[in-house]
Amino acid sequence: MYDRQLRLWGVQAQQRLRQAKILLYGLTAVQSEICKNLVLAGIHSVTVGDVQICSVKDLSCNLFLDASSIGKNRAEASVERIRELNPHVQVSATTQEVGSIDLSQFDVCVLSGASLSTTMEVNQRARNSKSLFFSVETFGVLGYMFEDLMDLFSYEKKVEGETKTQCITSVPFQRALQSNIQHHSNPIYLALRILLLFEEKCKRCPGEGDVEELVGFRDELIGPLVQ
């Protein structure tokens, strides 16, 4: 069933995938795409979590929702279509708040559609539970992914025919946000930081009438660099 994948990353990697228990919380557009790819790859189990109710706007960007899903919890409405992708993967849904979920039962936690404060909190809880953590968001055609593979994540890589062990050291989301913004920082990164700051403080997405407020958040975040 996974013949092409076995050729790509080998039997050992596929066996590890078959053991992976993953939580996908916040069934946004990008999260539904992640879910599709993971389930098709053949993980052991996926739990999709959400407290949001499906609305008309979700139908244009979520792979697992249709008109019959409107008014239902997004996670619960998606389960059956996710199962259809791969009958060998265990699929379940939860409507619990992410803060009340025991993350120690998962190898990986992927969070989307959450505020800055919630992302930092869940990231720390995932660290305490020894679960790998990812945060993903999209804003139109832009987006970001943050990964916390904890203090020491190692993998094997072939270099000039020789297999070598490579190591990655990660920092928590909160610490990453505390890094200094420099003149050479990518403008897209700065724009995403401003959007996240707006959503955290205003509890909503910005609209056309929020330009002045966005400029204020820009000055708060990177004021010294634009003076």
Short mmCIF file of C-alpha atoms in Angstrom, two decimals:
data_model
loop_
_atom_site.label_atom_id
_atom_site.label_comp_id
_atom_site.label_asym_id
_atom_site.label_seq_id
_atom_site.Cartn_x
_atom_site.Cartn_y
_atom_site.Cartn_z
CA MET A 1 0.00 0.00 0.00
CA TYR A 2 2.84 2.40 0.82
CA ASP A 3 5.19 1.20 -1.93
CA ARG A 4 6.18 4.63 -3.27
CA GLN A 5 6.77 5.98 0.23
CA LEU A 6 8.96 3.02 1.14
CA ARG A 7 11.16 3.83 -1.83
CA LEU A 8 11.38 7.45 -0.72
CA TRP A 9 12.17 7.17 3.00
CA GLY A 10 12.63 3.46 3.71
CA VAL A 11 11.07 0.76 5.87
CA GLN A 12 12.33 2.11 9.20
CA ALA A 13 10.80 5.54 8.65
CA GLN A 14 7.50 4.00 7.57
CA GLN A 15 7.42 1.83 10.68
CA ARG A 16 7.90 4.92 12.84
CA LEU A 17 5.08 6.63 10.96
CA ARG A 18 2.84 3.65 11.66
CA GLN A 19 3.43 4.19 15.38
CA ALA A 20 2.83 7.95 15.41
CA LYS A 21 -0.11 9.33 17.40
CA ILE A 22 -0.89 12.87 16.32
CA LEU A 23 -3.16 15.64 17.58
CA LEU A 24 -4.29 18.23 15.03
CA TYR A 25 -6.04 21.00 16.92
CA GLY A 26 -7.88 23.79 15.14
CA LEU A 27 -9.22 22.45 11.83
CA THR A 28 -8.29 25.44 9.68
CA ALA A 29 -7.66 25.28 5.93
CA VAL A 30 -3.94 24.55 6.31
CA GLN A 31 -4.66 22.04 9.05
CA SER A 32 -7.02 20.08 6.80
CA GLU A 33 -4.25 19.82 4.21
CA ILE A 34 -1.79 18.61 6.86
CA CYS A 35 -4.35 16.06 8.02
CA LYS A 36 -4.84 14.73 4.50
CA ASN A 37 -1.11 14.25 3.93
CA LEU A 38 -0.49 12.57 7.29
CA VAL A 39 -3.39 10.15 6.96
CA LEU A 40 -2.41 9.19 3.42
CA ALA A 41 1.17 8.63 4.65
CA GLY A 42 -0.09 5.96 7.06
CA ILE A 43 0.31 7.18 10.63
CA HIS A 44 -1.09 5.11 13.52
CA SER A 45 -3.77 7.56 14.64
CA VAL A 46 -4.93 11.14 14.32
CA THR A 47 -7.18 13.06 16.68
CA VAL A 48 -8.71 16.22 15.23
CA GLY A 49 -9.83 18.79 17.77
CA ASP A 50 -11.84 21.98 17.51
CA VAL A 51 -14.41 24.03 19.41
CA GLN A 52 -15.46 26.07 16.37
CA ILE A 53 -18.75 25.54 14.55
CA CYS A 54 -18.64 25.14 10.77
CA SER A 55 -19.85 28.18 8.85
CA VAL A 56 -20.28 28.93 5.15
CA LYS A 57 -16.80 30.46 4.88
CA ASP A 58 -15.23 27.16 5.98
CA LEU A 59 -16.61 25.34 2.95
CA SER A 60 -14.32 27.10 0.48
CA CYS A 61 -11.08 26.20 2.24
CA ASN A 62 -11.53 22.96 4.21
CA LEU A 63 -11.16 19.63 2.44
CA PHE A 64 -13.47 17.70 4.75
CA LEU A 65 -16.48 19.99 5.12
CA ASP A 66 -19.52 20.49 2.90
CA ALA A 67 -22.95 22.13 3.13
CA SER A 68 -24.21 19.41 5.46
CA SER A 69 -21.46 20.35 7.94
CA ILE A 70 -22.80 23.86 8.59
CA GLY A 71 -23.83 24.27 12.21
CA LYS A 72 -21.80 21.26 13.35
CA ASN A 73 -18.49 21.14 15.19
CA ARG A 74 -15.71 21.29 12.59
CA ALA A 75 -13.77 18.36 14.02
CA GLU A 76 -16.76 16.05 14.41
CA ALA A 77 -18.06 16.93 10.95
CA SER A 78 -14.71 16.00 9.37
CA VAL A 79 -14.11 12.56 10.88
CA GLU A 80 -15.93 10.38 8.35
CA ARG A 81 -14.30 11.99 5.31
CA ILE A 82 -10.88 11.73 6.93
CA ARG A 83 -11.45 8.01 7.55
CA GLU A 84 -12.24 7.51 3.88
CA LEU A 85 -8.68 8.55 2.98
CA ASN A 86 -7.07 5.57 4.69
CA PRO A 87 -9.00 2.83 6.53
CA HIS A 88 -5.79 1.70 8.26
CA VAL A 89 -5.51 4.93 10.27
CA GLN A 90 -7.46 5.41 13.50
CA VAL A 91 -9.37 8.71 13.35
CA SER A 92 -11.18 10.39 16.24
CA ALA A 93 -12.44 13.85 17.15
CA THR A 94 -12.52 15.90 20.33
CA THR A 95 -14.49 19.03 21.14
CA GLN A 96 -12.53 19.73 24.31
CA GLU A 97 -10.68 23.00 24.76
CA VAL A 98 -7.05 22.42 23.87
CA GLY A 99 -6.02 23.44 27.38
CA SER A 100 -7.85 20.46 28.89
CA ILE A 101 -6.39 17.79 26.59
CA ASP A 102 -3.73 15.44 27.96
CA LEU A 103 -0.91 15.97 25.46
CA SER A 104 1.19 13.12 26.86
CA GLN A 105 -0.90 10.64 24.85
CA PHE A 106 0.39 12.14 21.58
CA ASP A 107 3.78 12.03 19.89
CA VAL A 108 3.08 15.22 17.95
CA CYS A 109 0.79 18.19 18.53
CA VAL A 110 -0.04 20.53 15.63
CA LEU A 111 -1.90 23.71 16.59
CA SER A 112 -3.65 26.17 14.28
CA GLY A 113 -6.08 29.06 14.68
CA ALA A 114 -4.92 29.84 18.22
CA SER A 115 -3.93 33.10 19.87
CA LEU A 116 -0.33 33.91 20.77
CA SER A 117 -0.95 33.26 24.46
CA THR A 118 -2.66 29.92 23.77
CA THR A 119 0.13 28.88 21.41
CA MET A 120 2.77 29.62 24.04
CA GLU A 121 0.80 27.76 26.71
CA VAL A 122 0.18 24.66 24.58
CA ASN A 123 3.80 24.65 23.40
CA GLN A 124 5.03 24.57 26.99
CA ARG A 125 2.58 21.82 27.92
CA ALA A 126 3.73 19.80 24.91
CA ARG A 127 7.34 20.23 26.04
CA ASN A 128 6.45 19.05 29.52
CA SER A 129 4.76 16.01 27.96
CA LYS A 130 7.73 15.27 25.66
CA SER A 131 5.53 15.80 22.58
CA LEU A 132 6.86 17.47 19.45
CA PHE A 133 5.04 20.74 18.76
CA PHE A 134 4.14 22.59 15.58
CA SER A 135 2.18 25.83 15.14
CA VAL A 136 0.86 26.69 11.67
CA GLU A 137 -1.14 29.67 10.41
CA THR A 138 -2.06 31.14 7.04
CA PHE A 139 -3.10 34.69 6.18
CA GLY A 140 -4.29 34.70 2.58
CA VAL A 141 -1.30 33.61 0.49
CA LEU A 142 1.13 34.10 3.39
CA GLY A 143 1.72 31.87 6.37
CA TYR A 144 4.20 30.47 8.83
CA MET A 145 5.17 27.26 10.56
CA PHE A 146 6.90 27.07 13.93
CA GLU A 147 8.42 23.82 15.18
CA ASP A 148 9.63 22.88 18.63
CA LEU A 149 11.46 19.56 18.43
CA MET A 150 12.57 20.04 22.03
CA ASP A 151 16.13 20.33 23.26
CA LEU A 152 17.74 17.69 21.11
CA PHE A 153 16.24 16.17 17.97
CA SER A 154 18.49 13.89 15.93
CA TYR A 155 18.14 12.32 12.52
CA GLU A 156 20.36 10.45 10.09
CA LYS A 157 21.48 11.93 6.79
CA LYS A 158 23.67 10.54 4.05
CA VAL A 159 26.62 12.83 3.27
CA GLU A 160 28.85 11.73 0.38
CA GLY A 161 27.75 8.14 0.81
CA GLU A 162 28.31 8.14 4.57
CA THR A 163 25.44 8.12 7.07
CA LYS A 164 25.88 10.82 9.69
CA THR A 165 23.76 11.83 12.67
CA GLN A 166 22.53 15.42 12.55
CA CYS A 167 21.20 17.25 15.62
CA ILE A 168 18.73 20.12 15.94
CA THR A 169 18.18 22.16 19.09
CA SER A 170 14.81 23.94 19.31
CA VAL A 171 13.51 26.74 21.51
CA PRO A 172 9.92 27.29 22.73
CA PHE A 173 7.56 29.63 20.85
CA GLN A 174 7.70 32.24 23.60
CA ARG A 175 11.48 32.43 23.47
CA ALA A 176 11.46 32.62 19.67
CA LEU A 177 9.20 35.69 19.86
CA GLN A 178 11.64 37.34 22.25
CA SER A 179 14.43 37.35 19.68
CA ASN A 180 15.51 40.79 18.53
CA ILE A 181 14.05 42.11 15.28
CA GLN A 182 16.83 43.34 12.98
CA HIS A 183 16.92 45.65 9.96
CA HIS A 184 17.54 42.62 7.74
CA SER A 185 14.51 40.70 9.07
CA ASN A 186 12.24 39.40 6.33
CA PRO A 187 9.34 41.85 5.74
CA ILE A 188 6.90 38.93 5.56
CA TYR A 189 8.01 37.81 9.03
CA LEU A 190 7.45 41.34 10.36
CA ALA A 191 3.98 41.51 8.77
CA LEU A 192 3.02 38.16 10.32
CA ARG A 193 4.22 39.31 13.74
CA ILE A 194 2.05 42.44 13.44
CA LEU A 195 -1.00 40.37 12.43
CA LEU A 196 -0.48 37.99 15.35
CA LEU A 197 -0.11 40.91 17.74
CA PHE A 198 -3.34 42.47 16.43
CA GLU A 199 -5.28 39.21 16.80
CA GLU A 200 -3.92 38.66 20.31
CA LYS A 201 -4.93 42.10 21.58
CA CYS A 202 -8.12 42.69 19.58
CA LYS A 203 -9.43 39.08 19.67
CA ARG A 204 -10.32 39.19 15.97
CA CYS A 205 -8.82 39.33 12.49
CA PRO A 206 -8.06 42.80 11.08
CA GLY A 207 -10.25 44.39 8.41
CA GLU A 208 -10.00 47.28 5.96
CA GLY A 209 -10.84 49.80 8.68
CA ASP A 210 -7.99 48.71 10.95
CA VAL A 211 -5.06 50.20 9.04
CA GLU A 212 -4.39 52.90 11.62
CA GLU A 213 -4.43 50.37 14.44
CA LEU A 214 -2.14 48.03 12.50
CA VAL A 215 0.32 50.89 12.02
CA GLY A 216 0.21 51.43 15.77
CA PHE A 217 1.07 47.78 16.37
CA ARG A 218 3.85 48.08 13.80
CA ASP A 219 5.33 51.01 15.70
CA GLU A 220 5.03 49.09 18.96
CA LEU A 221 6.81 46.08 17.51
CA ILE A 222 9.47 47.61 15.29
CA GLY A 223 9.31 51.33 16.13
CA PRO A 224 13.05 51.79 16.76
CA LEU A 225 13.85 50.35 13.33
CA VAL A 226 11.64 52.75 11.35
CA GLN A 227 12.62 55.97 13.09
#
